[in-house]
XYZ file of C-alpha atoms in Angstrom:
348
model
C 98.291 99.965 101.364
C 97.731 100.020 105.159
C 99.947 97.690 107.192
C 96.911 95.840 108.561
C 96.206 94.626 105.010
C 99.785 93.425 104.610
C 100.085 91.325 107.794
C 97.852 90.221 110.658
C 100.751 90.705 113.084
C 100.506 94.205 114.662
C 104.292 94.196 115.219
C 105.037 94.021 111.487
C 105.916 97.177 109.527
C 105.517 97.928 105.829
C 109.244 98.096 105.130
C 109.787 94.691 106.789
C 107.373 93.024 104.319
C 107.873 94.725 100.937
C 110.298 97.073 99.176
C 109.806 99.813 96.634
C 109.731 98.380 93.120
C 108.950 94.812 94.277
C 106.133 93.016 92.392
C 104.046 90.864 94.772
C 100.820 88.854 94.455
C 97.849 90.473 96.217
C 94.189 89.661 96.736
C 91.419 92.024 95.540
C 88.738 92.568 98.197
C 85.761 94.865 98.637
C 85.492 97.146 101.645
C 82.212 99.093 101.810
C 81.881 98.847 98.037
C 85.444 99.985 97.329
C 88.122 97.710 95.849
C 91.108 97.278 98.202
C 94.276 95.200 98.077
C 95.519 92.742 100.696
C 98.662 90.634 101.203
C 97.002 88.615 103.986
C 95.931 85.026 103.217
C 97.427 85.020 99.706
C 97.774 81.300 98.941
C 100.729 80.322 96.736
C 98.669 77.478 95.230
C 95.991 79.791 93.880
C 95.994 80.872 90.250
C 97.303 84.420 89.728
C 95.464 86.468 87.140
C 97.714 88.109 84.555
C 97.892 91.898 84.453
C 96.343 93.467 81.311
C 98.538 94.663 78.440
C 98.732 98.428 77.917
C 99.187 97.983 74.147
C 97.003 95.714 72.051
C 98.867 92.494 71.396
C 101.547 93.443 73.918
C 102.669 91.724 77.100
C 101.316 92.236 80.623
C 102.527 95.459 82.216
C 103.194 93.615 85.499
C 104.560 90.120 86.009
C 105.093 88.263 89.265
C 108.776 88.048 90.120
C 109.793 90.746 87.624
C 110.783 93.661 89.847
C 111.600 97.248 88.971
C 115.375 97.538 88.519
C 117.106 100.781 89.550
C 119.632 101.957 87.029
C 122.410 104.306 87.928
C 123.131 106.958 85.317
C 126.595 106.524 83.854
C 128.993 109.391 84.174
C 130.087 108.979 80.549
C 126.551 109.487 79.176
C 125.966 112.706 81.095
C 129.320 114.182 80.181
C 128.878 113.323 76.501
C 125.443 114.963 76.450
C 126.823 118.082 78.114
C 129.875 118.400 75.845
C 128.064 117.833 72.514
C 125.596 120.761 72.781
C 125.378 123.405 70.042
C 125.807 127.152 70.423
C 128.664 127.055 72.953
C 130.897 130.134 73.320
C 134.070 130.344 71.205
C 137.616 129.996 72.534
C 140.113 132.810 73.227
C 140.556 135.711 70.797
C 142.105 134.672 67.519
C 141.130 131.018 67.844
C 138.165 129.696 65.909
C 136.359 126.356 65.682
C 137.026 125.384 69.323
C 133.713 125.430 71.292
C 134.163 125.549 75.060
C 131.261 124.008 77.103
C 130.112 125.968 80.172
C 131.601 124.970 83.516
C 129.404 122.649 85.675
C 127.482 124.346 88.465
C 124.950 123.403 91.168
C 124.532 120.158 93.021
C 126.068 118.036 90.214
C 129.581 119.138 91.171
C 131.652 116.439 92.778
C 129.940 113.487 91.016
C 131.698 111.214 88.470
C 129.677 112.898 85.705
C 130.850 116.345 86.833
C 134.444 115.128 87.007
C 134.279 113.863 83.424
C 132.700 117.132 82.290
C 135.581 119.003 83.940
C 137.997 116.845 81.930
C 136.161 117.766 78.726
C 136.292 121.435 79.623
C 139.999 121.296 80.410
C 140.698 119.431 77.176
C 138.826 122.014 75.130
C 140.735 124.796 76.867
C 144.018 123.010 76.198
C 143.223 122.636 72.534
C 142.404 126.310 72.308
C 145.725 127.125 73.981
C 147.638 124.948 71.497
C 145.926 126.728 68.620
C 146.882 130.082 70.048
C 150.514 128.985 70.365
C 150.592 127.890 66.762
C 149.324 131.286 65.703
C 152.129 132.910 67.700
C 154.732 130.715 65.967
C 153.414 131.765 62.603
C 153.524 135.429 63.622
C 157.303 135.339 64.154
C 160.201 133.614 65.746
C 160.997 136.515 68.075
C 158.681 135.000 70.703
C 160.958 132.000 71.284
C 161.313 132.251 75.094
C 157.567 132.910 75.454
C 156.831 129.961 73.180
C 159.067 127.722 75.285
C 157.234 128.785 78.436
C 153.889 128.180 76.820
C 154.965 124.764 75.594
C 155.874 123.837 79.137
C 152.463 125.043 80.286
C 150.794 122.934 77.592
C 152.781 119.864 78.672
C 151.768 120.428 82.292
C 148.168 120.884 81.193
C 148.200 117.600 79.266
C 149.591 115.840 82.315
C 146.836 117.334 84.485
C 144.211 116.248 81.977
C 145.551 112.711 82.034
C 145.334 112.626 85.815
C 141.736 113.891 85.766
C 140.791 111.254 83.197
C 142.220 108.503 85.398
C 140.386 109.889 88.447
C 137.102 110.043 86.512
C 137.549 106.447 85.324
C 138.226 105.277 88.886
C 135.146 107.139 90.179
C 132.982 105.552 87.474
C 134.231 102.056 88.316
C 133.588 102.645 92.031
C 130.044 103.873 91.317
C 129.328 100.832 89.133
C 130.578 98.549 91.914
C 128.335 100.218 94.486
C 125.326 99.932 92.160
C 125.963 96.218 91.613
C 126.379 95.633 95.355
C 123.156 97.508 96.113
C 121.250 95.502 93.499
C 122.556 92.240 94.990
C 121.552 93.259 98.532
C 118.091 94.306 97.325
C 117.582 90.973 95.579
C 118.717 89.092 98.700
C 116.239 91.097 100.796
C 113.405 90.282 98.415
C 114.333 86.596 98.542
C 114.288 86.598 102.351
C 110.902 88.313 102.419
C 109.490 85.840 99.916
C 110.717 82.979 102.125
C 109.131 84.666 105.132
C 105.793 84.848 103.341
C 106.125 81.177 102.352
C 106.793 80.245 105.982
C 103.756 82.217 107.120
C 101.585 80.462 104.521
C 103.014 77.123 105.628
C 102.233 77.900 109.273
C 98.710 78.886 108.289
C 98.189 75.659 106.352
C 99.595 73.734 109.296
C 97.118 75.392 111.646
C 94.264 74.620 109.226
C 95.284 70.943 109.119
C 95.196 70.405 112.888
C 91.670 68.989 112.960
C 92.843 65.424 113.467
C 95.648 66.292 115.884
C 93.444 66.469 119.003
C 91.122 64.000 120.677
C 88.404 66.599 121.300
C 87.321 69.882 119.732
C 87.830 71.634 123.079
C 91.503 70.610 123.131
C 91.956 72.150 119.712
C 90.198 75.362 120.753
C 92.376 75.759 123.839
C 95.505 75.135 121.760
C 94.484 77.733 119.140
C 93.526 80.279 121.828
C 96.971 79.911 123.392
C 98.677 80.452 120.017
C 96.487 83.512 119.389
C 97.504 84.912 122.795
C 101.192 84.358 121.913
C 100.791 86.122 118.552
C 98.604 89.056 119.585
C 99.889 90.036 123.029
C 103.362 91.645 122.903
C 106.068 90.097 125.055
C 106.242 93.136 127.332
C 102.487 92.906 128.029
C 102.184 89.157 128.614
C 102.801 89.498 132.356
C 100.103 92.208 132.632
C 97.588 90.339 130.485
C 98.084 86.610 131.173
C 95.812 84.010 129.638
C 93.594 82.691 132.430
C 93.500 78.928 132.903
C 90.015 78.889 134.405
C 87.956 79.790 131.341
C 85.460 77.319 129.913
C 83.352 76.976 126.776
C 79.816 75.945 125.980
C 78.912 72.902 123.850
C 78.299 75.017 120.717
C 81.415 77.193 120.806
C 83.885 74.994 118.882
C 81.416 74.285 116.075
C 80.443 77.957 115.748
C 84.125 78.950 115.630
C 85.421 76.469 113.035
C 82.303 76.532 110.833
C 83.430 79.909 109.406
C 85.027 79.319 105.993
C 85.890 82.923 105.103
C 89.589 83.748 104.866
C 90.905 84.881 108.248
C 87.551 84.465 110.023
C 88.857 81.992 112.624
C 91.949 84.108 113.342
C 89.816 87.215 113.940
C 87.488 85.330 116.259
C 90.407 83.887 118.254
C 91.913 87.365 118.633
C 88.592 88.622 120.028
C 88.534 85.667 122.456
C 92.038 86.580 123.668
C 91.152 90.223 124.401
C 88.001 89.106 126.256
C 89.816 86.496 128.361
C 92.684 88.868 129.258
C 90.377 91.796 130.095
C 91.716 93.983 127.267
C 88.287 94.085 125.622
C 86.798 95.955 128.584
C 89.265 98.807 127.923
C 88.805 98.904 124.138
C 85.918 100.836 122.616
C 86.495 98.981 119.330
C 85.241 95.722 120.870
C 81.905 97.352 121.893
C 81.487 95.062 124.898
C 77.935 95.325 126.264
C 75.332 93.130 127.991
C 73.195 90.906 125.763
C 69.644 91.949 126.561
C 66.378 90.069 126.220
C 65.107 92.427 123.488
C 66.089 95.568 121.536
C 64.893 97.938 124.234
C 67.603 99.972 125.922
C 66.113 99.271 129.356
C 65.529 95.558 128.682
C 67.049 93.270 131.323
C 70.324 91.477 130.629
C 70.024 87.795 129.790
C 70.901 85.785 132.886
C 70.997 82.039 133.613
C 69.659 80.285 136.662
C 73.171 79.940 138.066
C 73.547 83.736 138.018
C 75.840 83.894 134.962
C 75.269 87.000 132.817
C 75.631 87.046 129.005
C 77.786 89.617 127.188
C 78.426 90.449 123.540
C 81.705 91.716 121.928
C 82.563 92.720 118.371
C 84.808 90.508 116.260
C 84.439 92.618 113.096
C 83.134 96.090 112.271
C 81.984 97.769 109.088
C 81.408 94.589 107.026
C 78.295 92.687 105.995
C 77.116 90.153 108.590
C 79.832 91.299 110.981
C 80.536 88.590 113.539
C 80.083 88.898 117.297
C 81.282 86.867 120.285
C 78.762 85.806 122.947
C 80.117 84.754 126.339
C 78.972 84.301 129.947
C 80.548 85.790 133.037
C 80.303 83.277 135.857
C 81.694 83.108 139.362
C 84.546 80.977 138.015
C 85.476 83.334 135.150
C 84.490 83.453 131.452
C 82.505 80.795 129.604
C 82.693 81.131 125.804
C 79.254 80.600 124.279
C 79.091 81.113 120.491
C 80.480 83.004 117.479
C 77.481 84.554 115.723
C 76.601 87.061 112.986
C 75.418 90.565 113.823
C 71.679 89.803 113.730
C 71.881 86.646 115.869
C 70.979 87.500 119.478
C 70.711 83.973 120.844
C 73.103 83.498 123.803
């Protein structure tokens, strides 16, 4: 999912909003006939449709709040699977019934599972050695000194095996602790991101409920334009692209702006107003700034008022049905905002 469908803030990144395996509520939209997903303007109060079941009579394959849990493979399971295989090579000559698993190779060496496998291998070798010694005892008592030496070797081997078992157990406990700590940190991160989304929704609802907070519609428009400038112009660029104080607006601008009921329509229009007022729109081909002419002819004169103000047109949206446009006048005193219109409306 592109970042611009996850947040309207251009400074946000994907990994600051969601994590791999996290189940979030999204909105299904249509973009040029294709179904797309969006995290923007997802209202917590709206009903969430349940995901379909993959098996008839089963439960939904996705559920809000039920995230994918990462499970660390246990060292004991891997070692048991490796040591219980059939067809392993026999022990030393003269010893039967003692299969010896192959030694671990490759990138698995050095992990708790590989350490446990090494213990299994050493144990099997030790058992084979004990069997060989017993055969020597049965063969005759003349090998007494050799038997004593071998017994000492067996005792040392058992001690080494015990040490390796303790090391493997400690490694497994350490790995389990790290997995639990990682799971706790991941859950905390998801909780913080969920709170962040709730705060954003709360701020949005607060902005939508500001209608009665101002004496006039123009006061509200100026307040919302200032907030849009704060959100959309990075801190490092605010000195280069200040919000001019001398702009004005026509009598129809506020009504044309707030009459849009589509999700995010007002925010998009305010962003377009900010780039026009700061002069950024003149440098951006995406805004398609051009004179509003008296007819469709390419050589038709630009619409001009008696006071000399000239009318311009800038894009608010592109590639959608009834894409909105911003009409504004350039006067001697600066910019006068005229109306927010649909694509086919050419009235100043």
